[in-house]
Coordinates of C-alpha atoms and ligand atoms in Angstrom, one line a residue:
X16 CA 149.9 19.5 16.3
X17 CA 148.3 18.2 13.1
X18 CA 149.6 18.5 9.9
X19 CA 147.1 20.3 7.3
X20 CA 146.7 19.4 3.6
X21 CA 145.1 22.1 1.4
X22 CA 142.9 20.6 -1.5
X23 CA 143.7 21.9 -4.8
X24 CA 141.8 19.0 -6.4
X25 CA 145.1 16.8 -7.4
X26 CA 144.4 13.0 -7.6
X27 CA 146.9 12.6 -4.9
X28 CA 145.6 15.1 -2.8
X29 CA 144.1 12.1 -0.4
X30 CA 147.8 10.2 -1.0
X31 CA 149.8 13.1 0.7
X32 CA 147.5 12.7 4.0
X33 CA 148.1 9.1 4.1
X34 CA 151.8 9.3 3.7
X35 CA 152.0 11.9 6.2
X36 CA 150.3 9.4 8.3
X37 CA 152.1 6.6 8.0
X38 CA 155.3 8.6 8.8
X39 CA 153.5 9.5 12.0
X40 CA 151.6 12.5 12.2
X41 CA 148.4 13.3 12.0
X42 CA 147.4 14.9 9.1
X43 CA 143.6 16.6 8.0
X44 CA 142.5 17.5 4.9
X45 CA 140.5 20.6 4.1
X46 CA 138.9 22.4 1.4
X47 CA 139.7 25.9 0.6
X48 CA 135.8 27.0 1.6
X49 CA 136.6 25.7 4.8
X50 CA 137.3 27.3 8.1
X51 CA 140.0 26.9 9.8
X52 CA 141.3 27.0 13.1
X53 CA 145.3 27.7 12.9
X54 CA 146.2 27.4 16.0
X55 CA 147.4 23.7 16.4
X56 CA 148.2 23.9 12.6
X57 CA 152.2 22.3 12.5
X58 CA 152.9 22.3 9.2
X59 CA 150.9 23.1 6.0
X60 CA 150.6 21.4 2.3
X61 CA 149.6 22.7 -0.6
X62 CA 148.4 20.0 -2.8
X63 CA 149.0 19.9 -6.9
X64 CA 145.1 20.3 -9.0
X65 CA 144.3 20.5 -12.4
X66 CA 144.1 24.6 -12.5
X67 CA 146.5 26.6 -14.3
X68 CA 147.3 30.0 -12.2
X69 CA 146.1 31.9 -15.0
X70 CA 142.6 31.1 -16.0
X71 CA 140.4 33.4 -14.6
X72 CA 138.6 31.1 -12.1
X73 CA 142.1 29.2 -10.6
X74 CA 141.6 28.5 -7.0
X75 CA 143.9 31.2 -4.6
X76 CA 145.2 30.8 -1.1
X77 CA 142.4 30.2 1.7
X78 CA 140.8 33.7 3.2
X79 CA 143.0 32.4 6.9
X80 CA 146.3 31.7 5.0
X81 CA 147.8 35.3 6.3
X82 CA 146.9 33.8 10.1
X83 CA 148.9 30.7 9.9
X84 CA 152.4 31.3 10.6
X85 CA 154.0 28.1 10.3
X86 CA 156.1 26.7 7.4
X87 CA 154.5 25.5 3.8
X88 CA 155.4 23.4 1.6
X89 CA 153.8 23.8 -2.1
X90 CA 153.6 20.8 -4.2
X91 CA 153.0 21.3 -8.2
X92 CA 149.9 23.9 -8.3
X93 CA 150.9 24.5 -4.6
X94 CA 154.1 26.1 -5.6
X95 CA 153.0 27.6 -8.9
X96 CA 150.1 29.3 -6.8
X97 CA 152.5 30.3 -4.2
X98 CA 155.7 31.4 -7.1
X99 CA 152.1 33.2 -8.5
X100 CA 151.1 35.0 -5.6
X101 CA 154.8 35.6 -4.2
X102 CA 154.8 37.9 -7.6
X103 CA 156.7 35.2 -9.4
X104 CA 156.4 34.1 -13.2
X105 CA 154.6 31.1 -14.0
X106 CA 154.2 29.6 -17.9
X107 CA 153.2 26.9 -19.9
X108 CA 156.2 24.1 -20.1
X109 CA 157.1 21.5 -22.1
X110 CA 154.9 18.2 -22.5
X111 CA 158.3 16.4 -22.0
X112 CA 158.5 16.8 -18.5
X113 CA 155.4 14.7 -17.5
X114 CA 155.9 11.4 -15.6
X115 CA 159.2 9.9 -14.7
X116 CA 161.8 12.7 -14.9
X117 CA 165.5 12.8 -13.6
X118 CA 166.1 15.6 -11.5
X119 CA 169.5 17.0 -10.2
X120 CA 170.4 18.8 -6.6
X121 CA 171.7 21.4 -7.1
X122 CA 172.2 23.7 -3.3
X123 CA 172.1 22.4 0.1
X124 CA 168.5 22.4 1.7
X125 CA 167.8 20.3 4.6
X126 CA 164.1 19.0 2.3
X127 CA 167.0 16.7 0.4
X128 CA 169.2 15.6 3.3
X129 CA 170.0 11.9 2.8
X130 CA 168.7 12.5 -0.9
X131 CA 171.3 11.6 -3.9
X132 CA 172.1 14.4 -6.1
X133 CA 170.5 12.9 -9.2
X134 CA 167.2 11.3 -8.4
X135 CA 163.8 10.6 -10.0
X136 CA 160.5 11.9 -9.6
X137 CA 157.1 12.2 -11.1
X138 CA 155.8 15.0 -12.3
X139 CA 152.2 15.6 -13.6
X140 CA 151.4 19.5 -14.3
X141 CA 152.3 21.0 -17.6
X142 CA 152.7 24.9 -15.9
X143 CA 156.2 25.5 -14.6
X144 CA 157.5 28.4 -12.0
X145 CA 160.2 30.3 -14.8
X146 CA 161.5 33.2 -12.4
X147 CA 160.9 32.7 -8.9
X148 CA 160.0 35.6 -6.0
X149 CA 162.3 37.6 -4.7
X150 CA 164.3 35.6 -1.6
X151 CA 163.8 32.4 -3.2
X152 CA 166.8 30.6 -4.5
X153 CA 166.3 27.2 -6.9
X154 CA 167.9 24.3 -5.9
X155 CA 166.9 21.6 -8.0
X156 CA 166.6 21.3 -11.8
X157 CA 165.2 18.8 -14.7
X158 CA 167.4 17.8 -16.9
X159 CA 166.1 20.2 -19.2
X160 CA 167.2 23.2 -16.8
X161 CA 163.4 23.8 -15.4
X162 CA 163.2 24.4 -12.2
X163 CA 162.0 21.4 -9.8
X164 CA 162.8 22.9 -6.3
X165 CA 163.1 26.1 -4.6
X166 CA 162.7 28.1 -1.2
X167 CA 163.0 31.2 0.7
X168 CA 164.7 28.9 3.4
X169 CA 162.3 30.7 5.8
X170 CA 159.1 29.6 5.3
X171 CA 158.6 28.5 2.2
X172 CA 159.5 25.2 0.2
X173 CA 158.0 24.5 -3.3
X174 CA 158.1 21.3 -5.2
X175 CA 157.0 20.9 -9.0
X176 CA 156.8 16.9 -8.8
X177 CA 154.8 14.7 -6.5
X178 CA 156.9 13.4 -3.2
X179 CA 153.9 11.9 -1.9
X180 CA 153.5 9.1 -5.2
X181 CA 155.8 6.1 -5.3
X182 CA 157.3 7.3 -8.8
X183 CA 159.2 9.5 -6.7
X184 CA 162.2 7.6 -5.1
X185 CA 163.3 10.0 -2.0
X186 CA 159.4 11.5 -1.8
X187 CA 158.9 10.0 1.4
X188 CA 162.1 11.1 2.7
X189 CA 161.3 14.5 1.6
X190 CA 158.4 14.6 3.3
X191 CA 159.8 13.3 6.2
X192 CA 162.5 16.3 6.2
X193 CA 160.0 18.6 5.4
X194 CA 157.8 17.6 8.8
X195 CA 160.7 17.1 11.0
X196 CA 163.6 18.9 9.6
X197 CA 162.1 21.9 8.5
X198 CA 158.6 22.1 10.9
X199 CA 160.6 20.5 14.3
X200 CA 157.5 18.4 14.2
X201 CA 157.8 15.0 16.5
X202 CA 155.9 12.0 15.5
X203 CA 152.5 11.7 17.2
X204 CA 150.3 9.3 15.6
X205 CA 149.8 5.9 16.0
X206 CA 146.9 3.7 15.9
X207 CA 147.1 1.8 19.3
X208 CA 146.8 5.5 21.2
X209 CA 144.0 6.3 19.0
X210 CA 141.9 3.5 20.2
X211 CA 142.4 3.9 24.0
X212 CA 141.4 7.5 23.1
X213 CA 138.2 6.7 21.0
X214 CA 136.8 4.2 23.5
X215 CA 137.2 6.7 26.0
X216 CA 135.7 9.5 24.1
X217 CA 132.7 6.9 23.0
X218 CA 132.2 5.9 26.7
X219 CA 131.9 9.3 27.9
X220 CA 129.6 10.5 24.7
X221 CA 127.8 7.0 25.4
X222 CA 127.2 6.1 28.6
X223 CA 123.7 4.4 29.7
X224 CA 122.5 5.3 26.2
X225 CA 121.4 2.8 23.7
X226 CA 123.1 2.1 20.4
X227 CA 122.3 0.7 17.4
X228 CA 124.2 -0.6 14.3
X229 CA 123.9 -2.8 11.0
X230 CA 126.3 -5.2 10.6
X231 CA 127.2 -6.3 7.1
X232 CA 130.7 -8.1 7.9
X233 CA 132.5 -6.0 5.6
X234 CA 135.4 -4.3 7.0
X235 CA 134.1 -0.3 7.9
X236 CA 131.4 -1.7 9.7
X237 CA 132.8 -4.6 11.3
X238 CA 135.9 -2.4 12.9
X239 CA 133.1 0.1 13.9
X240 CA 131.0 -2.3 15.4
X241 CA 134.0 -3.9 17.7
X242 CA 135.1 -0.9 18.6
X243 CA 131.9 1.0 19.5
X244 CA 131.4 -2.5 21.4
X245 CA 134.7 -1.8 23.5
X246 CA 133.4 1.4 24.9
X247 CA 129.9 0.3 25.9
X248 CA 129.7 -3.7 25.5
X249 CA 125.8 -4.8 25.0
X250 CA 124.1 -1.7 25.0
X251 CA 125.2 -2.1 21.5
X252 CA 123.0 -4.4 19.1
X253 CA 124.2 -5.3 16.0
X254 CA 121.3 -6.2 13.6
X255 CA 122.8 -8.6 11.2
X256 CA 120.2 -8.6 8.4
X257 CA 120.2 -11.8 6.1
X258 CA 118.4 -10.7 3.1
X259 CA 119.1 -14.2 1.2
X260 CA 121.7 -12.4 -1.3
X261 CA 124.6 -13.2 0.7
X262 CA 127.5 -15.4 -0.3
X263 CA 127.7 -19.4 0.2
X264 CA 127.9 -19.4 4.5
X265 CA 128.5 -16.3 4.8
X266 CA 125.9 -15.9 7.3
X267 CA 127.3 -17.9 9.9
X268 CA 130.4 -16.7 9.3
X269 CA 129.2 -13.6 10.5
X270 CA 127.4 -14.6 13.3
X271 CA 130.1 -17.3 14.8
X272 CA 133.2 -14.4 14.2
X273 CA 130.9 -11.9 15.9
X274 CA 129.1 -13.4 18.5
X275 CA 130.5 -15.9 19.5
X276 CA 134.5 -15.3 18.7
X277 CA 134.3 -11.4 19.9
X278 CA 130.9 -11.3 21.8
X279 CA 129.3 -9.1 20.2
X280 CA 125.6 -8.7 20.7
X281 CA 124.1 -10.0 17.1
X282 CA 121.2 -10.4 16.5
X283 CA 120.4 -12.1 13.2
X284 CA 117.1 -11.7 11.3
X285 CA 116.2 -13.6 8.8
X286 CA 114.4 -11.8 6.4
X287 CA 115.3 -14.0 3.2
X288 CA 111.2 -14.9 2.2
X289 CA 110.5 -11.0 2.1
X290 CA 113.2 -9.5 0.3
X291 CA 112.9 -12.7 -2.2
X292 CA 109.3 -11.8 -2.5
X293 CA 109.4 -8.4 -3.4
X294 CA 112.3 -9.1 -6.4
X295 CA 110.1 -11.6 -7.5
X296 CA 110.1 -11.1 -11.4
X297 CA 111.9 -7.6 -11.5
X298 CA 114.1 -7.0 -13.8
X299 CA 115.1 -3.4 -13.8
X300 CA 118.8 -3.1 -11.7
X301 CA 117.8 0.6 -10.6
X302 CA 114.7 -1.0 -9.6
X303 CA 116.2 -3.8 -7.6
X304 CA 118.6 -1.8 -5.9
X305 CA 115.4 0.4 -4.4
X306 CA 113.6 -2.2 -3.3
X307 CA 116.2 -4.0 -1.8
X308 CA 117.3 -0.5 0.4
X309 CA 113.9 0.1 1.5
X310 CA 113.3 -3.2 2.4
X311 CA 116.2 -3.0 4.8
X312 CA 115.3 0.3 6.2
X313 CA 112.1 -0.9 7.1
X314 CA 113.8 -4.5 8.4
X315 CA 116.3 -2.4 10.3
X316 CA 113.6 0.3 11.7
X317 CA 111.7 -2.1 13.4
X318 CA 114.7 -3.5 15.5
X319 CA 115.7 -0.1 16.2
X320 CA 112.2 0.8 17.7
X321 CA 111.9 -2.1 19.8
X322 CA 115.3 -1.7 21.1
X323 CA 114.9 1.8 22.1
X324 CA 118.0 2.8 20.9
X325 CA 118.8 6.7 20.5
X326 CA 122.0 6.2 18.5
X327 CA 123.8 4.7 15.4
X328 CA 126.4 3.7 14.2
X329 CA 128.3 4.3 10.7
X330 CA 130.9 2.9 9.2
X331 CA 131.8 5.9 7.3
X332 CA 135.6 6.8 7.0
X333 CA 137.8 9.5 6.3
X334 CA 137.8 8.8 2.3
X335 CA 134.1 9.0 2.2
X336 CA 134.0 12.4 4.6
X337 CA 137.0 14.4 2.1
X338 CA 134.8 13.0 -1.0
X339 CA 131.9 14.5 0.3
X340 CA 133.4 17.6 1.2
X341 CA 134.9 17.8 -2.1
X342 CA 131.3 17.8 -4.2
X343 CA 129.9 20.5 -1.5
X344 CA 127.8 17.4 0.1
X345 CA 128.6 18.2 4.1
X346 CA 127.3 14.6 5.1
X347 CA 129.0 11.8 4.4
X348 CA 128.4 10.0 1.5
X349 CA 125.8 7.3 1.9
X350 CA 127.4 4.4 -0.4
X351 CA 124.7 1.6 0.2
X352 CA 121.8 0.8 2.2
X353 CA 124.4 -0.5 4.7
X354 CA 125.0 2.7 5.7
X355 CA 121.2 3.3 6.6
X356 CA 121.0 6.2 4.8
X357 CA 117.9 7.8 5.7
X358 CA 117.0 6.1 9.0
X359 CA 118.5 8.6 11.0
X360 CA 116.5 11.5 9.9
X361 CA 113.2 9.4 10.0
X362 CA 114.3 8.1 13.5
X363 CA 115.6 11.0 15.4
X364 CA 118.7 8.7 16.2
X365 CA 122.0 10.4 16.7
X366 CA 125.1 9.3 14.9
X367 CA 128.1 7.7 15.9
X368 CA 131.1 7.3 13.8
X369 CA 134.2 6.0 15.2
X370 CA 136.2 6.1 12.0
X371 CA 135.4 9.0 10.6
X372 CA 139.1 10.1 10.7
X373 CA 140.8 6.6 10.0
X374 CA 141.6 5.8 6.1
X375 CA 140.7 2.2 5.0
X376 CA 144.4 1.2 5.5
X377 CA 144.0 2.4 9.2
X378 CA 140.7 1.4 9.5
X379 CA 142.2 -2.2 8.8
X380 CA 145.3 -1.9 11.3
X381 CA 142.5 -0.9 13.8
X382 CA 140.6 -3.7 12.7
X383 CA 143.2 -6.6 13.2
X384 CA 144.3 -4.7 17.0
X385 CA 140.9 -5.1 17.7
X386 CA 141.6 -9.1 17.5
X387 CA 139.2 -9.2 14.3
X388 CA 140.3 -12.2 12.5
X389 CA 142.6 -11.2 9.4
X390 CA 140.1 -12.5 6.6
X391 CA 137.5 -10.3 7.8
X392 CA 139.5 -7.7 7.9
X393 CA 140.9 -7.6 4.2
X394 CA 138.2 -8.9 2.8
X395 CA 137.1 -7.8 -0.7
X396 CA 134.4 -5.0 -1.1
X397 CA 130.5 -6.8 -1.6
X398 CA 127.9 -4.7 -2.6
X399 CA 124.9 -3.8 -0.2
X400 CA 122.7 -5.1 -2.5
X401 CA 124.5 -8.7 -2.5
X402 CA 123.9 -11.0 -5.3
X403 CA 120.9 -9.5 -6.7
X404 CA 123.1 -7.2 -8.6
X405 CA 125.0 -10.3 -9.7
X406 CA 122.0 -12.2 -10.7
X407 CA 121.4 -10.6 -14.2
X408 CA 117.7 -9.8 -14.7
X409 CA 115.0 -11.3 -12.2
X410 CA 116.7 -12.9 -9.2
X411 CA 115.1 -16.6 -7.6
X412 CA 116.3 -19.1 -5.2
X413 CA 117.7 -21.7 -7.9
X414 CA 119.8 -18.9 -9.5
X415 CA 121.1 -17.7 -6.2
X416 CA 122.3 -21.3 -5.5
X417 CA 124.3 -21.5 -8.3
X418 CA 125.5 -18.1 -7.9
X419 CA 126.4 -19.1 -4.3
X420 CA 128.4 -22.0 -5.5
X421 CA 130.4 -20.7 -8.3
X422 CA 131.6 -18.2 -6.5
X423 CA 132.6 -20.0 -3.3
X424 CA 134.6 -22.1 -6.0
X425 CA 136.2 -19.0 -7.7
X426 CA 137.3 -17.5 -4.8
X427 CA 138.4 -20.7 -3.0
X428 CA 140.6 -21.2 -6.4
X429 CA 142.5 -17.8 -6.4
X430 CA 142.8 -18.3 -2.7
X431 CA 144.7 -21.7 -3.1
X432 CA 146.9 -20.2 -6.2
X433 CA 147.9 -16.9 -4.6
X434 CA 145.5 -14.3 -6.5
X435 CA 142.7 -13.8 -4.3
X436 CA 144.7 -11.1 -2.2
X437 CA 146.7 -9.7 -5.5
X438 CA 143.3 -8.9 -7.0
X439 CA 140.9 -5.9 -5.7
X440 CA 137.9 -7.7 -6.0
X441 CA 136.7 -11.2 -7.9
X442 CA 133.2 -12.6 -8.2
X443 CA 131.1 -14.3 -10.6
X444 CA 127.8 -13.3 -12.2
X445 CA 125.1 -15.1 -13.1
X446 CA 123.8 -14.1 -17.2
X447 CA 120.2 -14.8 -17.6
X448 CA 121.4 -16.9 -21.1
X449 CA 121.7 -20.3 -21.6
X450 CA 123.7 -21.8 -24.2
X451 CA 124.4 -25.3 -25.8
X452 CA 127.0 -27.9 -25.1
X453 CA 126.9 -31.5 -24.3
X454 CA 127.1 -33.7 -21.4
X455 CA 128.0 -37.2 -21.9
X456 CA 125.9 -38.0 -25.1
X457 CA 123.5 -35.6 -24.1
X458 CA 122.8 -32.4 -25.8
X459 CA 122.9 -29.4 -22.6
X460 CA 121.1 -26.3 -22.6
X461 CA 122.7 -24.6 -19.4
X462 CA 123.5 -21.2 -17.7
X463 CA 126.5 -19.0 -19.0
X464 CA 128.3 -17.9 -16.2
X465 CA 130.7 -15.0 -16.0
X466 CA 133.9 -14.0 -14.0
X467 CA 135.4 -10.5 -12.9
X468 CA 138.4 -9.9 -11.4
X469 CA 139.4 -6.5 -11.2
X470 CA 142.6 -4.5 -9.9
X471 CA 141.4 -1.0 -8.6
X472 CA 142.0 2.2 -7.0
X473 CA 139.2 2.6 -4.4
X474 CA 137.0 1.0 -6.6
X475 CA 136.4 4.4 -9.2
X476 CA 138.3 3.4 -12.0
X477 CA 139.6 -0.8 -12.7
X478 CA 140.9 -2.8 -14.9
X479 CA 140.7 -6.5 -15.6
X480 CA 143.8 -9.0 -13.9
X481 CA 145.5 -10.2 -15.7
X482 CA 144.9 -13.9 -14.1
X483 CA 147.7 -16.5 -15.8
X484 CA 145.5 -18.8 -18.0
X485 CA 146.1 -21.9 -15.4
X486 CA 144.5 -20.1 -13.0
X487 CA 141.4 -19.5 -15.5
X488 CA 141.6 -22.8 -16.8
X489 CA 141.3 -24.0 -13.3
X490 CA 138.4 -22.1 -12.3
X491 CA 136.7 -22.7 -15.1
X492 CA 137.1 -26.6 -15.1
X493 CA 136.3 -26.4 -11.3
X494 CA 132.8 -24.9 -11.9
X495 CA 131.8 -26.7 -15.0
X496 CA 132.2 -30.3 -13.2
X497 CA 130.4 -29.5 -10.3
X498 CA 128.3 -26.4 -10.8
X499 CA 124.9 -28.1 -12.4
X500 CA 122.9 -25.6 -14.6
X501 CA 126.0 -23.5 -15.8
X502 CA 127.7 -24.6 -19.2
X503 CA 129.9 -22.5 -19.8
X504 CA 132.9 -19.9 -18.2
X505 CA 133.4 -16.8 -19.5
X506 CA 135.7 -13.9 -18.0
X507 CA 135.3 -10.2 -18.5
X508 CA 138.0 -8.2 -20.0
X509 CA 136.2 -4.5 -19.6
X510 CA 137.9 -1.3 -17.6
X511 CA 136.1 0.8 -16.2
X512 CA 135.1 3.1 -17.3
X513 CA 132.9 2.2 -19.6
X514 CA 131.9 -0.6 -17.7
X515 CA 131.4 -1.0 -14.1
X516 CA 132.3 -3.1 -11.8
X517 CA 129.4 -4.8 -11.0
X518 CA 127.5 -5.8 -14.0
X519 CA 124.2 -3.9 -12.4
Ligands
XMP616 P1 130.7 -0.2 -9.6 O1 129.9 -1.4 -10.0 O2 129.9 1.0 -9.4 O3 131.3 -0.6 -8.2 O4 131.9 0.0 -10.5 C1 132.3 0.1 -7.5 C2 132.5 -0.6 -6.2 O5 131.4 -0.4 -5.3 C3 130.8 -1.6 -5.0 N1 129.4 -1.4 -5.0 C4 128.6 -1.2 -3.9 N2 129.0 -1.1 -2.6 N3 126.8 -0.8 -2.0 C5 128.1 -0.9 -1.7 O6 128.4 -0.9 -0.5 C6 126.3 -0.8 -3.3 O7 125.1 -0.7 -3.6 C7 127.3 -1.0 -4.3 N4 127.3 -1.2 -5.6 C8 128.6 -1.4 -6.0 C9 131.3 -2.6 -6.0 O8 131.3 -3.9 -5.5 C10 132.7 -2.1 -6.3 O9 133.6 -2.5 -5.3

């Protein structure tokens, strides 16, 4: 049985799956233009969204609701859509009652069992349900007497704040009630199962064929790659393509984790003389980041027709397959040239992706099951392009160097204070200015170099740590003694949005 999340467009939407996972059943997300098939359907969620149940184009139950006839649980839009359809009255409510908001108990319903009669929650939609349906009784209110909770104690439970968010202190024990309590649903999902079960699946859907994959080291493809290996051992290659923008070693790590430490079949191809020949002298970032994804098609390509392989494999995970259902895209989103976008269409290869249903979280328990070694495995997000896009302006050898060794200092310093794993990502960048200072007696005339270290949520909106100044001070002295050619230090302080990440 699988537990199904309806998309109403709420920032948490993705949030309530994982929860629901973590607790221990499987849970799907789905659009309400989707089809779907109810019959292994356990329990259903209604997720919050920005819609109000009055404007004229607010999203309505899916066309199979009327099939499914299982329990549902509404959570903030959920349950005004549900109060609104139920013939309910829904209205605008007070701007008070947004964010942290006490609530109080106030009728038995097994949804609060082992929940204290007063408790917090979070709350993040302005509309409120003000007389419920008929056969619905409240059974929580807000402080300010709004309702919070209610139910027909048959099949319905609505909820105007967020269990799924941390804000709200019992959420995940409501959520658990809801599923077991209230659905009779038994635990079903765990990770170790699900690998016995994909290798299986892959080796049947695999066997004798030939399968191809590119290997970045970063962690989708990485789990992908040891996993796919599991099912049908060397009749996968992994084309590990070393387009000279990679970090200080990291090329060797890649090959010594993979090859020889999991025995893999890598291949490695250098290919750093003609990617570093066609940046030569360009400047534009859009530009770059073309050149630099063709190049790797056609580097990839040519390993994938000598091989004779009929198959590939992506890294794309479950994040990637709701955000593409979400914008009406029905393939995944192709993030980077990592993914190969557009090989398989101009190869005729098939593709195979093994984590499709995992989210990054799972992905990484998968990961470190698998035996891949724990740095790999929570390692920071690095951009397909590489350093290119952390060179500013035209990229060369001698600023790659100095790239390479800034950055193995940063993030060798945050590792040895503590920050590297508090951060979401940290990296330097190279600025194509120089500036003055003095070595010795000696007037300089050196690079400015720059550091980012953002906290993030998936990587679509950051904000700059906020890294103690002895860390900074550190780093900083660290790379000016023995970083020749950069002169000074400088670390960004912009959110995205405006800014990016990446400076290109
Ligand atoms: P931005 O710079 O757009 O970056 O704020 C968001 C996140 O995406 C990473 N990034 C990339 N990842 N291929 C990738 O696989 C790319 O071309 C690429 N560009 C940016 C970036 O490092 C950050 O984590």
């Amino acid at each position: 049985m699988r537990v199904l999340i309806l998309d109403y467009g709420s920032q948490y939407t993705q949030l309530i799956a994982r929860v629901v996972r973590e607790l221990g059943y499987y849970s799907q997300v789905v659009q309400l233009d989707e089809d779907v098939d109810v019959s292994d359907v356990g329990a259903l969620i209604l997720s919050g969204g920005p819609a109000s149940v009055y404007e004229p184009d607010a999203p309505k139950l899916p066309v199979w609701f009327d099939k499914y006839h299982g329990k549902v649980l509404g959570i903030c839009y959920g349950m005004q859509l549900l109060a609104h359809e139920l013939n309910g009255r829904v209205e605008r409510g007070e701007l008070a009652e947004y964010g942290r908001t006490e609530i109080r108990i106030e009728e038995e319903d097994p949804i609060f069992e082992s929940v204290p009669r007063e408790t917090t929650v979070w709350m993040s939609h302005s509309d409120v349900v003000k007389v419920l349906p008929e056969g619905f009784r409240a059974t929580a209110y807000s402080k300010n007497g709004m309702i919070v909770a209610a139910s027909d104690f048959q099949r319905f439970w609505l909820l105007q704040f967020h269990p799924e968010v941390r804000h709200t202190q019992f959420g995940r024990q409501m959520l658990q009630n809801f599923l077991s309590k209230i659905c009779g649903l038994r635990p079903n999902w765990n990770l170790e199962d699900f690998i016995t079960q994909k290798v299986e699946e892959l080796k049947r859907e695999l066997k004798d064929k030939k399968v191809i994959a590119a290997l970045s080291g970063g962690v989708d493809s990485s789990v992908a790659c040891v996993l796919v290996h599991r099912a049908v051992g060397s009749n996968l290659r992994c084309v590990f393509v070393d387009h000279g923008l990679l970090r200080k070693n990291e090329a060797e790590e890649v090959m010594r984790i993979f090859k020889n430490m999991l025995g893999l079949n890598v291949v490695k191809i250098d290919a750093r003389e003609r990617f570093l020949s066609k940046l030569k002298g360009v400047d534009d970032p859009e530009k770059k980041r073309k050149i630099i994804g063709e190049e790797f098609i056609r580097v990839f390509e040519q390993e994938a027709k000598s091989y004779g392989a009929t198959h590939l494999v992506q890294g794309t995970i479950y994040s990637d397959v709701i955000e593409s259902a979400r914008s009406g895209k029905k393939t995944a989103a192709i993030k980077s040239h990592h993914n190969v976008g557009g090989l398989p269409e101009r190869m005729d290869l098939e593709i195979v992706e093994p984590l499709r249903n995992l989210f990054k979280d799972e992905v990484r328990i998968v990961g470190e099951i698998l035996g891949i070694p724990r740095d790999v495995v929570h390692r920071q997000p690095f951009p397909g392009p590489g350093l290119a896009v952390r060179v500013v302006g035209p990229v060369d050898e001698e600023k790659l160097d100095i790239l390479r060794e800034a950055d193995s200092i940063l993030i060798e310093t945050l590792k040895e204070t503590g920050w590297y794993e508090k951060v979401w990502q940290a990296f330097a960048v190279l600025l194509p200015i120089r500036s003055v200072g003095v070595r010795g007696d000696r007037r300089a005339y050196d690079y400015v170099l720059a550091i980012r270290c953002v906290d993030s949520v998936e990587g679509m909106t950051a904000d700059w740590s906020r890294i103690p100044h002895d860390v900074l001070d550190l780093i900083s002295r660290r790379i000016l003694n023995s970083v020749k050619r950069v002169g000074r230090v400088v670390y960004d302080i912009s959110s995205k949005p405006p800014a990016t990440i990446e400076w290109e």
